[in-house]
Tab-separated table of C-alpha atoms in Angstrom:
chain	number	residue	atom	x	y	z
L	15	UNK	CA	26.249	122.743	42.831
L	16	UNK	CA	29.523	122.728	44.470
L	17	UNK	CA	28.204	123.271	47.751
L	18	UNK	CA	25.577	120.302	47.406
L	19	UNK	CA	28.683	118.169	46.371
L	20	UNK	CA	30.468	119.249	49.544
L	21	UNK	CA	27.473	118.516	51.762
L	22	UNK	CA	27.226	115.073	50.207
L	23	UNK	CA	30.816	114.286	50.884
L	24	UNK	CA	30.476	115.415	54.601
L	25	UNK	CA	27.033	113.751	55.183
L	26	UNK	CA	27.769	110.378	53.449
L	27	UNK	CA	30.329	109.000	55.838
L	28	UNK	CA	28.306	110.463	58.665
L	29	UNK	CA	25.281	108.526	57.590
L	30	UNK	CA	27.129	105.405	57.001
L	31	UNK	CA	28.870	105.729	60.512
L	32	UNK	CA	25.413	106.409	62.110
L	33	UNK	CA	23.837	103.202	60.633
L	34	UNK	CA	26.747	101.159	61.704
L	35	UNK	CA	26.414	102.340	65.488
L	36	UNK	CA	22.620	102.369	65.269
L	37	UNK	CA	22.321	98.980	64.076
L	38	UNK	CA	24.551	97.424	66.420
L	39	UNK	CA	23.044	99.186	69.383
L	40	UNK	CA	19.571	98.204	68.275
L	41	UNK	CA	20.556	94.613	67.815
L	42	UNK	CA	22.050	94.633	71.398
L	43	UNK	CA	18.962	96.351	72.594
L	44	UNK	CA	16.721	93.530	71.077
L	45	UNK	CA	18.923	90.826	72.256
L	46	UNK	CA	18.835	92.063	75.728
L	47	UNK	CA	15.133	92.446	75.489
L	48	UNK	CA	14.599	89.067	74.245
L	49	UNK	CA	17.211	87.471	76.741
L	50	UNK	CA	15.579	89.050	79.755
L	51	UNK	CA	12.128	87.818	78.932
L	52	UNK	CA	10.682	91.330	78.422
L	53	UNK	CA	11.857	92.515	81.774
L	54	UNK	CA	13.723	95.273	80.294
L	55	UNK	CA	11.673	98.232	79.345
L	56	UNK	CA	11.064	98.683	75.627
L	57	UNK	CA	10.125	101.995	74.497
L	58	UNK	CA	10.234	104.050	71.265
L	59	UNK	CA	11.928	106.767	73.186
L	60	UNK	CA	14.721	104.674	73.933
L	61	UNK	CA	15.180	103.847	70.135
L	62	UNK	CA	14.973	107.398	69.154
L	63	UNK	CA	17.557	108.150	71.669
L	64	UNK	CA	19.648	105.394	70.167
L	65	UNK	CA	19.439	106.982	66.922
L	66	UNK	CA	20.277	110.623	68.232
L	67	UNK	CA	23.193	109.161	70.052
L	68	UNK	CA	24.434	107.345	66.748
L	69	UNK	CA	23.797	110.446	64.545
L	70	UNK	CA	25.498	112.889	66.927
L	71	UNK	CA	28.663	110.685	67.878
L	72	UNK	CA	28.912	110.099	64.035
L	73	UNK	CA	28.984	113.799	63.471
L	74	UNK	CA	31.536	114.181	66.241
L	75	UNK	CA	33.604	111.460	64.534
L	76	UNK	CA	33.691	113.292	61.483
L	77	UNK	CA	34.420	116.610	63.302
L	78	UNK	CA	37.334	115.451	65.307
L	79	UNK	CA	38.778	112.677	63.404
L	80	UNK	CA	37.852	113.459	59.842
L	81	UNK	CA	38.054	117.235	59.256
L	82	UNK	CA	41.084	119.169	58.458
L	83	UNK	CA	41.353	121.869	61.058
L	84	UNK	CA	41.634	119.289	63.917
L	85	UNK	CA	44.413	117.321	62.050
L	86	UNK	CA	46.888	119.568	63.543
L	87	UNK	CA	46.060	118.203	66.933
L	88	UNK	CA	47.653	114.963	68.303
L	89	UNK	CA	45.433	111.701	67.324
L	90	UNK	CA	45.121	110.820	71.107
L	91	UNK	CA	43.572	114.114	71.933
L	92	UNK	CA	41.262	113.989	69.013
L	93	UNK	CA	40.176	110.704	70.080
L	94	UNK	CA	39.545	111.603	73.619
L	95	UNK	CA	37.754	114.722	72.561
L	96	UNK	CA	35.549	112.529	70.235
L	97	UNK	CA	34.710	110.011	73.042
L	98	UNK	CA	34.108	112.526	75.699
L	99	UNK	CA	31.818	114.320	73.287
L	100	UNK	CA	29.897	111.294	72.482
L	101	UNK	CA	29.670	110.255	76.234
L	102	UNK	CA	28.447	113.740	77.120
L	103	UNK	CA	25.755	113.669	74.314
L	104	UNK	CA	24.890	110.140	75.734
L	105	UNK	CA	24.191	111.437	79.073
L	106	UNK	CA	22.253	114.252	77.917
L	107	UNK	CA	19.835	111.726	75.932
L	108	UNK	CA	19.558	109.608	79.036
L	109	UNK	CA	18.817	112.405	81.299
L	110	UNK	CA	16.183	113.765	78.782
L	111	UNK	CA	14.586	110.105	78.480
L	112	UNK	CA	14.598	109.957	82.281
L	113	UNK	CA	12.702	113.183	82.842
L	114	UNK	CA	10.298	112.469	79.946
L	115	UNK	CA	8.987	108.934	81.192
L	116	UNK	CA	10.681	108.034	84.465
L	117	UNK	CA	9.166	104.446	84.852
L	118	UNK	CA	9.730	103.084	81.369
L	119	UNK	CA	13.310	104.281	80.447
L	120	UNK	CA	15.292	102.316	82.907
L	121	UNK	CA	18.559	104.184	83.799
L	122	UNK	CA	20.772	100.904	84.208
L	123	UNK	CA	19.663	99.617	80.703
L	124	UNK	CA	20.448	102.976	79.415
L	125	UNK	CA	23.710	103.215	80.969
L	126	UNK	CA	24.715	99.684	79.546
L	127	UNK	CA	23.747	100.632	76.178
L	128	UNK	CA	25.676	103.926	76.354
L	129	UNK	CA	28.687	102.100	77.434
L	130	UNK	CA	28.520	99.551	74.527
L	131	UNK	CA	27.636	102.485	72.136
L	132	UNK	CA	31.019	104.163	73.244
L	133	UNK	CA	32.698	100.870	72.876
L	134	UNK	CA	31.225	100.585	69.239
L	135	UNK	CA	32.573	104.085	68.653
L	136	UNK	CA	36.043	103.112	69.761
L	137	UNK	CA	35.830	99.688	67.903
L	138	UNK	CA	34.846	101.458	64.551
L	139	UNK	CA	37.530	103.887	64.848
L	140	UNK	CA	40.148	101.560	65.515
L	141	UNK	CA	39.119	99.232	62.736
L	142	UNK	CA	39.168	102.038	60.319
L	143	UNK	CA	42.700	102.895	61.727
L	144	UNK	CA	43.933	99.434	61.265
L	145	UNK	CA	42.439	99.190	57.836
L	146	UNK	CA	44.508	102.522	56.921
L	147	UNK	CA	47.600	101.132	58.523
L	148	UNK	CA	47.466	97.850	56.590
L	149	UNK	CA	46.997	99.523	53.272
L	150	UNK	CA	49.928	101.894	53.856
L	151	UNK	CA	52.097	98.679	54.877
L	152	UNK	CA	50.922	96.981	51.694
L	153	UNK	CA	51.666	100.148	49.688
L	154	UNK	CA	55.345	100.249	50.904
L	155	UNK	CA	55.756	96.549	50.181
L	156	UNK	CA	54.402	97.160	46.644
L	157	UNK	CA	56.738	99.994	46.285
L	158	UNK	CA	59.696	97.961	47.511
L	159	UNK	CA	58.756	95.186	44.913
L	160	UNK	CA	58.533	97.752	42.104
L	161	UNK	CA	62.039	99.061	43.049
L	162	UNK	CA	63.462	95.624	42.997
L	163	UNK	CA	61.983	94.839	39.561
L	164	UNK	CA	63.665	98.126	38.351
L	165	UNK	CA	66.996	97.078	39.578
G	25	UNK	CA	60.578	102.870	13.080
G	26	UNK	CA	59.551	106.207	11.257
G	27	UNK	CA	56.031	107.486	10.876
G	28	UNK	CA	55.266	110.146	8.412
G	29	UNK	CA	51.850	111.961	8.627
G	30	UNK	CA	50.924	113.844	5.596
G	31	UNK	CA	48.208	116.433	6.001
G	32	UNK	CA	47.103	119.736	4.487
G	33	UNK	CA	46.727	121.258	7.860
G	34	UNK	CA	47.225	120.502	11.419
G	35	UNK	CA	43.855	120.098	12.822
G	36	UNK	CA	42.669	118.574	16.261
G	37	UNK	CA	42.546	115.040	14.790
G	38	UNK	CA	46.253	115.154	13.758
G	39	UNK	CA	47.223	116.684	16.943
G	40	UNK	CA	45.483	113.941	18.853
G	41	UNK	CA	46.990	111.223	16.444
G	42	UNK	CA	50.439	112.639	17.428
G	43	UNK	CA	49.581	112.712	21.151
G	44	UNK	CA	48.830	108.833	20.841
G	45	UNK	CA	51.930	107.934	19.236
G	46	UNK	CA	53.907	109.859	21.846
G	47	UNK	CA	52.176	107.807	24.496
G	48	UNK	CA	53.682	104.703	23.031
G	49	UNK	CA	57.054	106.159	23.956
G	50	UNK	CA	55.721	106.990	27.695
G	51	UNK	CA	55.705	110.581	26.759
G	52	UNK	CA	52.703	113.014	26.811
G	53	UNK	CA	52.310	116.462	25.519
G	54	UNK	CA	51.143	119.190	27.810
G	55	UNK	CA	50.256	122.788	26.895
G	56	UNK	CA	51.031	125.352	29.275
G	57	UNK	CA	50.138	129.048	28.217
G	58	UNK	CA	51.125	129.286	24.512
G	59	UNK	CA	53.991	126.717	24.921
G	60	UNK	CA	53.936	122.824	24.531
G	61	UNK	CA	55.969	120.656	26.770
G	62	UNK	CA	56.968	116.938	26.532
G	63	UNK	CA	56.366	115.231	29.723
G	64	UNK	CA	57.719	111.850	31.118
G	65	UNK	CA	54.673	109.891	32.197
G	66	UNK	CA	56.245	109.024	35.410
G	67	UNK	CA	56.413	112.637	36.510
G	68	UNK	CA	52.566	112.930	36.206
G	69	UNK	CA	50.940	112.780	39.508
G	70	UNK	CA	47.249	112.569	38.350
G	71	UNK	CA	45.102	113.480	35.553
G	72	UNK	CA	41.542	115.054	35.727
G	73	UNK	CA	39.001	116.421	33.699
G	74	UNK	CA	37.076	119.795	34.306
G	75	UNK	CA	34.404	120.846	31.824
G	76	UNK	CA	35.487	118.496	29.192
G	77	UNK	CA	38.998	119.736	29.268
G	78	UNK	CA	41.810	117.323	30.542
G	79	UNK	CA	44.666	118.346	32.798
G	80	UNK	CA	47.978	116.704	33.806
G	81	UNK	CA	49.151	117.641	37.181
G	82	UNK	CA	52.857	117.248	37.875
G	83	UNK	CA	54.915	118.503	41.062
G	84	UNK	CA	54.682	122.055	40.137
G	85	UNK	CA	52.588	122.910	37.027
G	86	UNK	CA	49.289	121.850	35.528
G	87	UNK	CA	49.240	121.186	31.847
G	88	UNK	CA	46.364	120.756	29.502
G	89	UNK	CA	46.184	117.818	27.015
G	90	UNK	CA	43.873	117.580	24.050
G	91	UNK	CA	43.208	113.754	24.674
G	92	UNK	CA	40.231	112.418	26.360
G	93	UNK	CA	40.199	110.602	29.799
G	94	UNK	CA	39.269	107.098	28.562
G	95	UNK	CA	42.128	107.438	25.871
G	96	UNK	CA	44.659	108.273	28.602
G	97	UNK	CA	43.246	105.461	30.904
G	98	UNK	CA	43.813	102.837	28.222
G	99	UNK	CA	47.203	103.870	27.309
G	100	UNK	CA	48.319	104.466	30.717
G	101	UNK	CA	47.287	101.247	32.500
G	102	UNK	CA	50.595	99.764	31.809
G	103	UNK	CA	52.365	102.664	33.451
G	104	UNK	CA	50.692	102.062	36.834
G	105	UNK	CA	47.843	104.625	36.234
G	106	UNK	CA	44.322	103.724	37.420
G	107	UNK	CA	41.010	105.346	37.372
G	108	UNK	CA	40.056	106.919	40.676
G	109	UNK	CA	36.708	108.415	39.859
G	110	UNK	CA	34.671	109.300	36.690
G	111	UNK	CA	36.790	112.450	36.318
G	112	UNK	CA	40.311	111.364	37.470
G	113	UNK	CA	43.294	108.959	36.915
G	114	UNK	CA	46.068	108.535	39.419
G	115	UNK	CA	49.718	107.596	38.981
G	116	UNK	CA	50.031	104.712	41.446
G	117	UNK	CA	53.660	105.406	41.945
G	118	UNK	CA	53.154	108.839	43.033
G	119	UNK	CA	50.877	107.912	45.941
G	120	UNK	CA	52.437	108.629	49.489
G	121	UNK	CA	49.790	107.269	51.611
G	122	UNK	CA	46.226	105.795	51.620
G	123	UNK	CA	43.323	106.416	54.002
G	124	UNK	CA	40.323	104.136	54.040
G	125	UNK	CA	36.967	105.859	54.751
G	126	UNK	CA	33.548	104.500	55.828
G	127	UNK	CA	31.571	103.427	52.791
G	128	UNK	CA	34.334	101.784	51.100
G	129	UNK	CA	35.867	104.969	49.526
G	130	UNK	CA	39.568	106.054	49.987
G	131	UNK	CA	41.413	109.137	50.477
G	132	UNK	CA	44.904	109.297	48.605
G	133	UNK	CA	47.688	111.617	49.572
G	134	UNK	CA	50.052	112.203	46.707
G	135	UNK	CA	53.712	113.092	46.940
G	136	UNK	CA	53.055	116.654	46.613
G	137	UNK	CA	50.635	116.649	49.634
G	138	UNK	CA	47.415	116.811	47.573
G	139	UNK	CA	44.543	114.687	48.756
G	140	UNK	CA	42.385	112.886	46.220
G	141	UNK	CA	39.308	110.842	46.715
G	142	UNK	CA	38.986	107.527	45.231
G	143	UNK	CA	35.311	106.245	44.604
G	144	UNK	CA	34.118	103.012	45.843
G	145	UNK	CA	33.863	101.499	42.397
G	146	UNK	CA	37.617	102.106	41.846
G	147	UNK	CA	38.887	101.526	45.347
G	148	UNK	CA	38.824	97.830	44.415
G	149	UNK	CA	41.497	98.592	41.849
G	150	UNK	CA	43.853	99.770	44.623
G	151	UNK	CA	43.100	96.628	46.855
G	152	UNK	CA	43.607	94.251	43.778
G	153	UNK	CA	47.048	95.971	43.089
G	154	UNK	CA	48.016	96.050	46.725
G	155	UNK	CA	46.863	92.121	46.986
G	156	UNK	CA	43.936	92.839	49.433
G	157	UNK	CA	41.380	91.015	47.209
């Protein structure tokens, strides 16, 4: 039972993170497809690729930025490791898609989506960091107010 | 004020009644081994329940109390304690830092370095206290 709860605690934030990245990339892909008037290739393979990129980059986020063993390393190093890992995985997916269906995938579109995907990863992480910073600042203010009341 | 309790024998109900009375004085009784200690509410970091047993966590020790978590929650609300999950109550004054997680949950680091999770349902209480909502 404990293992199941542990798995749930690890997988839940990863799934939520995956859904954020996948949704934003899918919306971007659909918007680009609509704006180009169908010029951009639209394949289920690319959508699966987006999902794989989102899931693995969320897993990397949990590993480098959310797990205890890596907390000893400086934050910037962990962030760099996370982004490099996500970028590497993105390139692997792109090459895989390219080798599977050369005509349909569209390397340029893939590169654009990969860049935006990485930007999404950074934005999500920065947003979460800002939120944490804000909560801690408010906590400090709350404690100061409490101390004043005591005096 | 003086309260006199007359009973033939000290059973669980009497002990719980005494605990409730002590709480009005911002004191709690904790059992550790065969000894009973009177604890100041402020020194308790958090309270949790494991297999229907309630434990009080201070900086160094873990004490057991016969009171139920909901009873403690009701009584300690005025002492800046809040429900963090179905099985725990946290002393807000003993929180060192907060970390928001995706999905609305929070991770709380206590003054002794222990990390506790606050579920999404109860993270709202923290946000309200901090003035975010």
